[in-house]
Amino acid sequence: TMLSELIDWATSRDGGIGFLLKATMIIGALIALLIVARLVASLLGRGLQRVSKLSQLMQDFLIKAMFWLLFATGLMVILSLFGVNITPLFAVLGGARFILAFAMQETLGNLASGLMIMINKPFDVGDLIDTNGILGEVQAVSIVSTTIRTLDNQIVILPNSKVWGSIITNVTVSPNRRVDMVFGIGYGDDMDKAEEILQQLVARHPLILADPEANIRVHELADSSVNLICRPWVKTEDYWTVYWDLTKQAKEAFDRSGISIPFPQ
């Protein structure tokens, strides 16, 4: 008897066939909804690319927000069209919002910080930043966290509240940077000769900019050495190349000229 009733239900239009048709239509509607939401988000992304004032972070956030807003709204409409009563769902969400807000205080703080980062634009995707003692390239910023790839290729994920609440140094936001270097020579060495050597090294290096002019001066009479500063200007992407080149070249030139680099006394 049970088998007979099951077969009758499965083959009836109001039973299994009807359920299968309704499930198929719901799945088809969801697929169509996903396609439409992605299409609208893609069109929005193309439009936002023409707005030069918006950072890449803000563009990504608006695109994702539009996608999920369309998907959630369309899902509610689809469920209503197929006779699903969504009123209890709103009632449950309304009753649970206080509990969710209390339990997700830190997450909501990260969300607010993420919005502040996107609005104020202290950095963008691809920028080299230094924050919370971490130096690396910004890979992505979600609504709750910032992903940074360090110079030694490690992935660090920081909560947005930690990023926004700390000092942020954007290394690549300016096209040019000043290389600050200090060279110590002995008290018995020729300071003018050391300055001349550094000026020659700066003048010969192809990556050092002529304008602004490099600043080379006797800076400090320290405990163990006379310290000279060498501050040339370079393009941001050439910073470390110039730093390493001048460090090596200065040591070699000082050795050839008999200028010492003293140990701490």
C-alpha positions as protocol buffer text, in pm:
chain_id: "A"
residue {
  index: 1
  type: THR
  ca { x: 0 y: 0 z: 0 }
}
residue {
  index: 2
  type: MET
  ca { x: 279 y: 242 z: 89 }
}
residue {
  index: 3
  type: LEU
  ca { x: 461 y: 163 z: -235 }
}
residue {
  index: 4
  type: SER
  ca { x: 142 y: 214 z: -433 }
}
residue {
  index: 5
  type: GLU
  ca { x: 74 y: 552 z: -268 }
}
residue {
  index: 6
  type: LEU
  ca { x: 435 y: 659 z: -327 }
}
residue {
  index: 7
  type: ILE
  ca { x: 408 y: 571 z: -696 }
}
residue {
  index: 8
  type: ASP
  ca { x: 76 y: 757 z: -722 }
}
residue {
  index: 9
  type: TRP
  ca { x: 228 y: 1066 z: -558 }
}
residue {
  index: 10
  type: ALA
  ca { x: 539 y: 1057 z: -776 }
}
residue {
  index: 11
  type: THR
  ca { x: 336 y: 1030 z: -1099 }
}
residue {
  index: 12
  type: SER
  ca { x: 64 y: 1280 z: -1011 }
}
residue {
  index: 13
  type: ARG
  ca { x: 74 y: 1638 z: -1134 }
}
residue {
  index: 14
  type: ASP
  ca { x: 18 y: 1775 z: -786 }
}
residue {
  index: 15
  type: GLY
  ca { x: 281 y: 1545 z: -634 }
}
residue {
  index: 16
  type: GLY
  ca { x: 623 y: 1440 z: -757 }
}
residue {
  index: 17
  type: ILE
  ca { x: 587 y: 1576 z: -1111 }
}
residue {
  index: 18
  type: GLY
  ca { x: 467 y: 1910 z: -980 }
}
residue {
  index: 19
  type: PHE
  ca { x: 749 y: 1923 z: -726 }
}
residue {
  index: 20
  type: LEU
  ca { x: 1004 y: 1835 z: -993 }
}
residue {
  index: 21
  type: LEU
  ca { x: 869 y: 2102 z: -1228 }
}
residue {
  index: 22
  type: LYS
  ca { x: 873 y: 2364 z: -954 }
}
residue {
  index: 23
  type: ALA
  ca { x: 1227 y: 2269 z: -846 }
}
residue {
  index: 24
  type: THR
  ca { x: 1343 y: 2282 z: -1209 }
}
residue {
  index: 25
  type: MET
  ca { x: 1188 y: 2624 z: -1257 }
}
residue {
  index: 26
  type: ILE
  ca { x: 1344 y: 2756 z: -935 }
}
residue {
  index: 27
  type: ILE
  ca { x: 1690 y: 2628 z: -1037 }
}
residue {
  index: 28
  type: GLY
  ca { x: 1648 y: 2779 z: -1384 }
}
residue {
  index: 29
  type: ALA
  ca { x: 1538 y: 3109 z: -1232 }
}
residue {
  index: 30
  type: LEU
  ca { x: 1841 y: 3111 z: -1000 }
}
residue {
  index: 31
  type: ILE
  ca { x: 2077 y: 3046 z: -1292 }
}
residue {
  index: 32
  type: ALA
  ca { x: 1914 y: 3328 z: -1489 }
}
residue {
  index: 33
  type: LEU
  ca { x: 1940 y: 3553 z: -1181 }
}
residue {
  index: 34
  type: LEU
  ca { x: 2313 y: 3481 z: -1149 }
}
residue {
  index: 35
  type: ILE
  ca { x: 2368 y: 3560 z: -1517 }
}
residue {
  index: 36
  type: VAL
  ca { x: 2175 y: 3887 z: -1495 }
}
residue {
  index: 37
  type: ALA
  ca { x: 2349 y: 3991 z: -1171 }
}
residue {
  index: 38
  type: ARG
  ca { x: 2692 y: 3921 z: -1320 }
}
residue {
  index: 39
  type: LEU
  ca { x: 2602 y: 4107 z: -1640 }
}
residue {
  index: 40
  type: VAL
  ca { x: 2483 y: 4414 z: -1451 }
}
residue {
  index: 41
  type: ALA
  ca { x: 2792 y: 4406 z: -1226 }
}
residue {
  index: 42
  type: SER
  ca { x: 3015 y: 4380 z: -1535 }
}
residue {
  index: 43
  type: LEU
  ca { x: 2843 y: 4679 z: -1699 }
}
residue {
  index: 44
  type: LEU
  ca { x: 2880 y: 4873 z: -1374 }
}
residue {
  index: 45
  type: GLY
  ca { x: 3252 y: 4788 z: -1366 }
}
residue {
  index: 46
  type: ARG
  ca { x: 3300 y: 4921 z: -1719 }
}
residue {
  index: 47
  type: GLY
  ca { x: 3122 y: 5240 z: -1626 }
}
residue {
  index: 48
  type: LEU
  ca { x: 3325 y: 5288 z: -1309 }
}
residue {
  index: 49
  type: GLN
  ca { x: 3653 y: 5252 z: -1501 }
}
residue {
  index: 50
  type: ARG
  ca { x: 3572 y: 5583 z: -1669 }
}
residue {
  index: 51
  type: VAL
  ca { x: 3554 y: 5756 z: -1331 }
}
residue {
  index: 52
  type: SER
  ca { x: 3916 y: 5843 z: -1262 }
}
residue {
  index: 53
  type: LYS
  ca { x: 3853 y: 5967 z: -907 }
}
residue {
  index: 54
  type: LEU
  ca { x: 3746 y: 5625 z: -781 }
}
residue {
  index: 55
  type: SER
  ca { x: 4020 y: 5394 z: -657 }
}
residue {
  index: 56
  type: GLN
  ca { x: 4040 y: 5032 z: -765 }
}
residue {
  index: 57
  type: LEU
  ca { x: 3938 y: 4932 z: -413 }
}
residue {
  index: 58
  type: MET
  ca { x: 3618 y: 5136 z: -428 }
}
residue {
  index: 59
  type: GLN
  ca { x: 3535 y: 5006 z: -776 }
}
residue {
  index: 60
  type: ASP
  ca { x: 3573 y: 4645 z: -662 }
}
residue {
  index: 61
  type: PHE
  ca { x: 3357 y: 4712 z: -356 }
}
residue {
  index: 62
  type: LEU
  ca { x: 3077 y: 4877 z: -556 }
}
residue {
  index: 63
  type: ILE
  ca { x: 3077 y: 4595 z: -811 }
}
residue {
  index: 64
  type: LYS
  ca { x: 3051 y: 4326 z: -542 }
}
residue {
  index: 65
  type: ALA
  ca { x: 2787 y: 4522 z: -352 }
}
residue {
  index: 66
  type: MET
  ca { x: 2575 y: 4561 z: -667 }
}
residue {
  index: 67
  type: PHE
  ca { x: 2605 y: 4189 z: -746 }
}
residue {
  index: 68
  type: TRP
  ca { x: 2493 y: 4070 z: -404 }
}
residue {
  index: 69
  type: LEU
  ca { x: 2218 y: 4332 z: -380 }
}
residue {
  index: 70
  type: LEU
  ca { x: 2070 y: 4221 z: -712 }
}
residue {
  index: 71
  type: PHE
  ca { x: 2107 y: 3855 z: -619 }
}
residue {
  index: 72
  type: ALA
  ca { x: 1939 y: 3896 z: -278 }
}
residue {
  index: 73
  type: THR
  ca { x: 1654 y: 4105 z: -422 }
}
residue {
  index: 74
  type: GLY
  ca { x: 1600 y: 3865 z: -710 }
}
residue {
  index: 75
  type: LEU
  ca { x: 1605 y: 3566 z: -477 }
}
residue {
  index: 76
  type: MET
  ca { x: 1327 y: 3718 z: -266 }
}
residue {
  index: 77
  type: VAL
  ca { x: 1120 y: 3788 z: -579 }
}
residue {
  index: 78
  type: ILE
  ca { x: 1168 y: 3433 z: -710 }
}
residue {
  index: 79
  type: LEU
  ca { x: 1066 y: 3276 z: -380 }
}
residue {
  index: 80
  type: SER
  ca { x: 756 y: 3496 z: -366 }
}
residue {
  index: 81
  type: LEU
  ca { x: 656 y: 3407 z: -721 }
}
residue {
  index: 82
  type: PHE
  ca { x: 669 y: 3037 z: -639 }
}
residue {
  index: 83
  type: GLY
  ca { x: 447 y: 3075 z: -335 }
}
residue {
  index: 84
  type: VAL
  ca { x: 712 y: 3076 z: -62 }
}
residue {
  index: 85
  type: ASN
  ca { x: 612 y: 3300 z: 227 }
}
residue {
  index: 86
  type: ILE
  ca { x: 917 y: 3514 z: 303 }
}
residue {
  index: 87
  type: THR
  ca { x: 751 y: 3718 z: 579 }
}
residue {
  index: 88
  type: PRO
  ca { x: 876 y: 3484 z: 857 }
}
residue {
  index: 89
  type: LEU
  ca { x: 1228 y: 3523 z: 717 }
}
residue {
  index: 90
  type: PHE
  ca { x: 1216 y: 3900 z: 768 }
}
residue {
  index: 91
  type: ALA
  ca { x: 1075 y: 3846 z: 1117 }
}
residue {
  index: 92
  type: VAL
  ca { x: 1360 y: 3609 z: 1208 }
}
residue {
  index: 93
  type: LEU
  ca { x: 1622 y: 3849 z: 1070 }
}
residue {
  index: 94
  type: GLY
  ca { x: 1465 y: 4138 z: 1259 }
}
residue {
  index: 95
  type: GLY
  ca { x: 1471 y: 3946 z: 1584 }
}
residue {
  index: 96
  type: ALA
  ca { x: 1825 y: 3826 z: 1535 }
}
residue {
  index: 97
  type: ARG
  ca { x: 1981 y: 4158 z: 1432 }
}
residue {
  index: 98
  type: PHE
  ca { x: 2057 y: 4262 z: 1791 }
}
residue {
  index: 99
  type: ILE
  ca { x: 2228 y: 3931 z: 1866 }
}
residue {
  index: 100
  type: LEU
  ca { x: 2420 y: 3945 z: 1539 }
}
residue {
  index: 101
  type: ALA
  ca { x: 2530 y: 4304 z: 1598 }
}
residue {
  index: 102
  type: PHE
  ca { x: 2655 y: 4219 z: 1948 }
}
residue {
  index: 103
  type: ALA
  ca { x: 2833 y: 3902 z: 1835 }
}
residue {
  index: 104
  type: MET
  ca { x: 2990 y: 4069 z: 1532 }
}
residue {
  index: 105
  type: GLN
  ca { x: 3121 y: 4389 z: 1688 }
}
residue {
  index: 106
  type: GLU
  ca { x: 3475 y: 4331 z: 1566 }
}
residue {
  index: 107
  type: THR
  ca { x: 3355 y: 4231 z: 1219 }
}
residue {
  index: 108
  type: LEU
  ca { x: 3140 y: 4544 z: 1195 }
}
residue {
  index: 109
  type: GLY
  ca { x: 3440 y: 4750 z: 1306 }
}
residue {
  index: 110
  type: ASN
  ca { x: 3645 y: 4595 z: 1025 }
}
residue {
  index: 111
  type: LEU
  ca { x: 3363 y: 4671 z: 783 }
}
residue {
  index: 112
  type: ALA
  ca { x: 3354 y: 5037 z: 886 }
}
residue {
  index: 113
  type: SER
  ca { x: 3733 y: 5059 z: 860 }
}
residue {
  index: 114
  type: GLY
  ca { x: 3722 y: 4898 z: 515 }
}
residue {
  index: 115
  type: LEU
  ca { x: 3472 y: 5160 z: 398 }
}
residue {
  index: 116
  type: MET
  ca { x: 3694 y: 5438 z: 536 }
}
residue {
  index: 117
  type: ILE
  ca { x: 3994 y: 5294 z: 348 }
}
residue {
  index: 118
  type: MET
  ca { x: 3795 y: 5283 z: 24 }
}
residue {
  index: 119
  type: ILE
  ca { x: 3656 y: 5635 z: 66 }
}
residue {
  index: 120
  type: ASN
  ca { x: 3976 y: 5811 z: 181 }
}
residue {
  index: 121
  type: LYS
  ca { x: 4205 y: 5611 z: -53 }
}
residue {
  index: 122
  type: PRO
  ca { x: 4528 y: 5602 z: 154 }
}
residue {
  index: 123
  type: PHE
  ca { x: 4643 y: 5326 z: -83 }
}
residue {
  index: 124
  type: ASP
  ca { x: 4521 y: 5121 z: -378 }
}
residue {
  index: 125
  type: VAL
  ca { x: 4572 y: 4771 z: -515 }
}
residue {
  index: 126
  type: GLY
  ca { x: 4934 y: 4731 z: -627 }
}
residue {
  index: 127
  type: ASP
  ca { x: 5074 y: 5000 z: -393 }
}
residue {
  index: 128
  type: LEU
  ca { x: 5372 y: 4924 z: -170 }
}
residue {
  index: 129
  type: ILE
  ca { x: 5278 y: 5020 z: 185 }
}
residue {
  index: 130
  type: ASP
  ca { x: 5423 y: 4992 z: 534 }
}
residue {
  index: 131
  type: THR
  ca { x: 5169 y: 4937 z: 812 }
}
residue {
  index: 132
  type: ASN
  ca { x: 5174 y: 4751 z: 1143 }
}
residue {
  index: 133
  type: GLY
  ca { x: 5544 y: 4681 z: 1085 }
}
residue {
  index: 134
  type: ILE
  ca { x: 5469 y: 4499 z: 756 }
}
residue {
  index: 135
  type: LEU
  ca { x: 5613 y: 4621 z: 426 }
}
residue {
  index: 136
  type: GLY
  ca { x: 5453 y: 4476 z: 114 }
}
residue {
  index: 137
  type: GLU
  ca { x: 5232 y: 4516 z: -191 }
}
residue {
  index: 138
  type: VAL
  ca { x: 4856 y: 4544 z: -149 }
}
residue {
  index: 139
  type: GLN
  ca { x: 4694 y: 4246 z: -319 }
}
residue {
  index: 140
  type: ALA
  ca { x: 4329 y: 4297 z: -224 }
}
residue {
  index: 141
  type: VAL
  ca { x: 4100 y: 4469 z: 24 }
}
residue {
  index: 142
  type: SER
  ca { x: 3772 y: 4306 z: 124 }
}
residue {
  index: 143
  type: ILE
  ca { x: 3509 y: 4451 z: 354 }
}
residue {
  index: 144
  type: VAL
  ca { x: 3683 y: 4300 z: 658 }
}
residue {
  index: 145
  type: SER
  ca { x: 4052 y: 4249 z: 576 }
}
residue {
  index: 146
  type: THR
  ca { x: 4349 y: 4370 z: 373 }
}
residue {
  index: 147
  type: THR
  ca { x: 4576 y: 4121 z: 196 }
}
residue {
  index: 148
  type: ILE
  ca { x: 4944 y: 4219 z: 162 }
}
residue {
  index: 149
  type: ARG
  ca { x: 5222 y: 4032 z: -20 }
}
residue {
  index: 150
  type: THR
  ca { x: 5554 y: 4102 z: 154 }
}
residue {
  index: 151
  type: LEU
  ca { x: 5883 y: 4153 z: -28 }
}
residue {
  index: 152
  type: ASP
  ca { x: 5984 y: 3794 z: 52 }
}
residue {
  index: 153
  type: ASN
  ca { x: 5658 y: 3667 z: -106 }
}
residue {
  index: 154
  type: GLN
  ca { x: 5459 y: 3594 z: 209 }
}
residue {
  index: 155
  type: ILE
  ca { x: 5086 y: 3661 z: 222 }
}
residue {
  index: 156
  type: VAL
  ca { x: 4975 y: 3861 z: 528 }
}
residue {
  index: 157
  type: ILE
  ca { x: 4606 y: 3922 z: 600 }
}
residue {
  index: 158
  type: LEU
  ca { x: 4535 y: 4215 z: 833 }
}
residue {
  index: 159
  type: PRO
  ca { x: 4196 y: 4314 z: 979 }
}
residue {
  index: 160
  type: ASN
  ca { x: 4089 y: 4647 z: 835 }
}
residue {
  index: 161
  type: SER
  ca { x: 4051 y: 4795 z: 1185 }
}
residue {
  index: 162
  type: LYS
  ca { x: 4422 y: 4729 z: 1248 }
}
residue {
  index: 163
  type: VAL
  ca { x: 4520 y: 4890 z: 917 }
}
residue {
  index: 164
  type: TRP
  ca { x: 4301 y: 5200 z: 951 }
}
residue {
  index: 165
  type: GLY
  ca { x: 4393 y: 5240 z: 1318 }
}
residue {
  index: 166
  type: SER
  ca { x: 4769 y: 5246 z: 1257 }
}
residue {
  index: 167
  type: ILE
  ca { x: 5018 y: 5460 z: 1066 }
}
residue {
  index: 168
  type: ILE
  ca { x: 5010 y: 5388 z: 691 }
}
residue {
  index: 169
  type: THR
  ca { x: 5315 y: 5473 z: 481 }
}
residue {
  index: 170
  type: ASN
  ca { x: 5244 y: 5457 z: 108 }
}
residue {
  index: 171
  type: VAL
  ca { x: 5581 y: 5403 z: -57 }
}
residue {
  index: 172
  type: THR
  ca { x: 5472 y: 5407 z: -423 }
}
residue {
  index: 173
  type: VAL
  ca { x: 5216 y: 5687 z: -424 }
}
residue {
  index: 174
  type: SER
  ca { x: 5485 y: 5940 z: -533 }
}
residue {
  index: 175
  type: PRO
  ca { x: 5674 y: 5892 z: -861 }
}
residue {
  index: 176
  type: ASN
  ca { x: 6009 y: 6004 z: -709 }
}
residue {
  index: 177
  type: ARG
  ca { x: 6181 y: 5919 z: -380 }
}
residue {
  index: 178
  type: ARG
  ca { x: 6487 y: 6046 z: -197 }
}
residue {
  index: 179
  type: VAL
  ca { x: 6750 y: 5789 z: -104 }
}
residue {
  index: 180
  type: ASP
  ca { x: 6884 y: 5875 z: 243 }
}
residue {
  index: 181
  type: MET
  ca { x: 7233 y: 5733 z: 300 }
}
residue {
  index: 182
  type: VAL
  ca { x: 7497 y: 5797 z: 568 }
}
residue {
  index: 183
  type: PHE
  ca { x: 7868 y: 5723 z: 521 }
}
residue {
  index: 184
  type: GLY
  ca { x: 8107 y: 5742 z: 816 }
}
residue {
  index: 185
  type: ILE
  ca { x: 8478 y: 5821 z: 766 }
}
residue {
  index: 186
  type: GLY
  ca { x: 8764 y: 5847 z: 1012 }
}
residue {
  index: 187
  type: TYR
  ca { x: 8852 y: 6173 z: 1186 }
}
residue {
  index: 188
  type: GLY
  ca { x: 9192 y: 6167 z: 1021 }
}
residue {
  index: 189
  type: ASP
  ca { x: 9055 y: 6129 z: 668 }
}
residue {
  index: 190
  type: ASP
  ca { x: 9002 y: 6404 z: 411 }
}
residue {
  index: 191
  type: MET
  ca { x: 8637 y: 6516 z: 429 }
}
residue {
  index: 192
  type: ASP
  ca { x: 8657 y: 6716 z: 105 }
}
residue {
  index: 193
  type: LYS
  ca { x: 8794 y: 6415 z: -79 }
}
residue {
  index: 194
  type: ALA
  ca { x: 8513 y: 6196 z: 55 }
}
residue {
  index: 195
  type: GLU
  ca { x: 8252 y: 6450 z: -57 }
}
residue {
  index: 196
  type: GLU
  ca { x: 8409 y: 6466 z: -402 }
}
residue {
  index: 197
  type: ILE
  ca { x: 8401 y: 6087 z: -434 }
}
residue {
  index: 198
  type: LEU
  ca { x: 8033 y: 6073 z: -344 }
}
residue {
  index: 199
  type: GLN
  ca { x: 7954 y: 6355 z: -589 }
}
residue {
  index: 200
  type: GLN
  ca { x: 8131 y: 6168 z: -869 }
}
residue {
  index: 201
  type: LEU
  ca { x: 7945 y: 5846 z: -790 }
}
residue {
  index: 202
  type: VAL
  ca { x: 7611 y: 6027 z: -793 }
}
residue {
  index: 203
  type: ALA
  ca { x: 7691 y: 6210 z: -1117 }
}
residue {
  index: 204
  type: ARG
  ca { x: 7788 y: 5887 z: -1295 }
}
residue {
  index: 205
  type: HIS
  ca { x: 7492 y: 5675 z: -1189 }
}
residue {
  index: 206
  type: PRO
  ca { x: 7238 y: 5660 z: -1476 }
}
residue {
  index: 207
  type: LEU
  ca { x: 6931 y: 5612 z: -1252 }
}
residue {
  index: 208
  type: ILE
  ca { x: 6985 y: 5917 z: -1030 }
}
residue {
  index: 209
  type: LEU
  ca { x: 6779 y: 6221 z: -1125 }
}
residue {
  index: 210
  type: ALA
  ca { x: 6951 y: 6552 z: -1197 }
}
residue {
  index: 211
  type: ASP
  ca { x: 6653 y: 6746 z: -1064 }
}
residue {
  index: 212
  type: PRO
  ca { x: 6611 y: 6769 z: -768 }
}
residue {
  index: 213
  type: GLU
  ca { x: 6983 y: 6792 z: -708 }
}
residue {
  index: 214
  type: ALA
  ca { x: 7146 y: 6543 z: -473 }
}
residue {
  index: 215
  type: ASN
  ca { x: 7245 y: 6674 z: -130 }
}
residue {
  index: 216
  type: ILE
  ca { x: 7592 y: 6567 z: -10 }
}
residue {
  index: 217
  type: ARG
  ca { x: 7715 y: 6728 z: 314 }
}
residue {
  index: 218
  type: VAL
  ca { x: 7918 y: 6669 z: 629 }
}
residue {
  index: 219
  type: HIS
  ca { x: 7633 y: 6595 z: 865 }
}
residue {
  index: 220
  type: GLU
  ca { x: 7757 y: 6489 z: 1206 }
}
residue {
  index: 221
  type: LEU
  ca { x: 8068 y: 6461 z: 1423 }
}
residue {
  index: 222
  type: ALA
  ca { x: 7978 y: 6130 z: 1580 }
}
residue {
  index: 223
  type: ASP
  ca { x: 8157 y: 5937 z: 1856 }
}
residue {
  index: 224
  type: SER
  ca { x: 8352 y: 5712 z: 1620 }
}
residue {
  index: 225
  type: SER
  ca { x: 8330 y: 5878 z: 1278 }
}
residue {
  index: 226
  type: VAL
  ca { x: 8260 y: 6187 z: 1074 }
}
residue {
  index: 227
  type: ASN
  ca { x: 7925 y: 6116 z: 909 }
}
residue {
  index: 228
  type: LEU
  ca { x: 7847 y: 6239 z: 559 }
}
residue {
  index: 229
  type: ILE
  ca { x: 7495 y: 6231 z: 419 }
}
residue {
  index: 230
  type: CYS
  ca { x: 7426 y: 6143 z: 57 }
}
residue {
  index: 231
  type: ARG
  ca { x: 7067 y: 6209 z: -54 }
}
residue {
  index: 232
  type: PRO
  ca { x: 7005 y: 6163 z: -427 }
}
residue {
  index: 233
  type: TRP
  ca { x: 6658 y: 6154 z: -586 }
}
residue {
  index: 234
  type: VAL
  ca { x: 6543 y: 5861 z: -797 }
}
residue {
  index: 235
  type: LYS
  ca { x: 6229 y: 5717 z: -948 }
}
residue {
  index: 236
  type: THR
  ca { x: 6040 y: 5510 z: -694 }
}
residue {
  index: 237
  type: GLU
  ca { x: 6096 y: 5181 z: -877 }
}
residue {
  index: 238
  type: ASP
  ca { x: 6475 y: 5247 z: -884 }
}
residue {
  index: 239
  type: TYR
  ca { x: 6509 y: 5312 z: -509 }
}
residue {
  index: 240
  type: TRP
  ca { x: 6673 y: 4986 z: -397 }
}
residue {
  index: 241
  type: THR
  ca { x: 6887 y: 4953 z: -709 }
}
residue {
  index: 242
  type: VAL
  ca { x: 7045 y: 5292 z: -645 }
}
residue {
  index: 243
  type: TYR
  ca { x: 7076 y: 5226 z: -271 }
}
residue {
  index: 244
  type: TRP
  ca { x: 7263 y: 4900 z: -322 }
}
residue {
  index: 245
  type: ASP
  ca { x: 7479 y: 5037 z: -606 }
}
residue {
  index: 246
  type: LEU
  ca { x: 7594 y: 5344 z: -413 }
}
residue {
  index: 247
  type: THR
  ca { x: 7667 y: 5143 z: -98 }
}
residue {
  index: 248
  type: LYS
  ca { x: 7899 y: 4908 z: -288 }
}
residue {
  index: 249
  type: GLN
  ca { x: 8056 y: 5176 z: -507 }
}
residue {
  index: 250
  type: ALA
  ca { x: 8124 y: 5410 z: -214 }
}
residue {
  index: 251
  type: LYS
  ca { x: 8304 y: 5135 z: -19 }
}
residue {
  index: 252
  type: GLU
  ca { x: 8518 y: 5046 z: -321 }
}
residue {
  index: 253
  type: ALA
  ca { x: 8598 y: 5413 z: -398 }
}
residue {
  index: 254
  type: PHE
  ca { x: 8688 y: 5489 z: -35 }
}
residue {
  index: 255
  type: ASP
  ca { x: 8921 y: 5187 z: -26 }
}
residue {
  index: 256
  type: ARG
  ca { x: 9098 y: 5299 z: -345 }
}
residue {
  index: 257
  type: SER
  ca { x: 9147 y: 5651 z: -204 }
}
residue {
  index: 258
  type: GLY
  ca { x: 9266 y: 5536 z: 137 }
}
residue {
  index: 259
  type: ILE
  ca { x: 8958 y: 5670 z: 318 }
}
residue {
  index: 260
  type: SER
  ca { x: 8865 y: 5454 z: 614 }
}
residue {
  index: 261
  type: ILE
  ca { x: 8525 y: 5353 z: 743 }
}
residue {
  index: 262
  type: PRO
  ca { x: 8598 y: 5316 z: 1115 }
}
residue {
  index: 263
  type: PHE
  ca { x: 8459 y: 5063 z: 1358 }
}
residue {
  index: 264
  type: PRO
  ca { x: 8280 y: 5190 z: 1669 }
}
residue {
  index: 265
  type: GLN
  ca { x: 8540 y: 5316 z: 1920 }
}
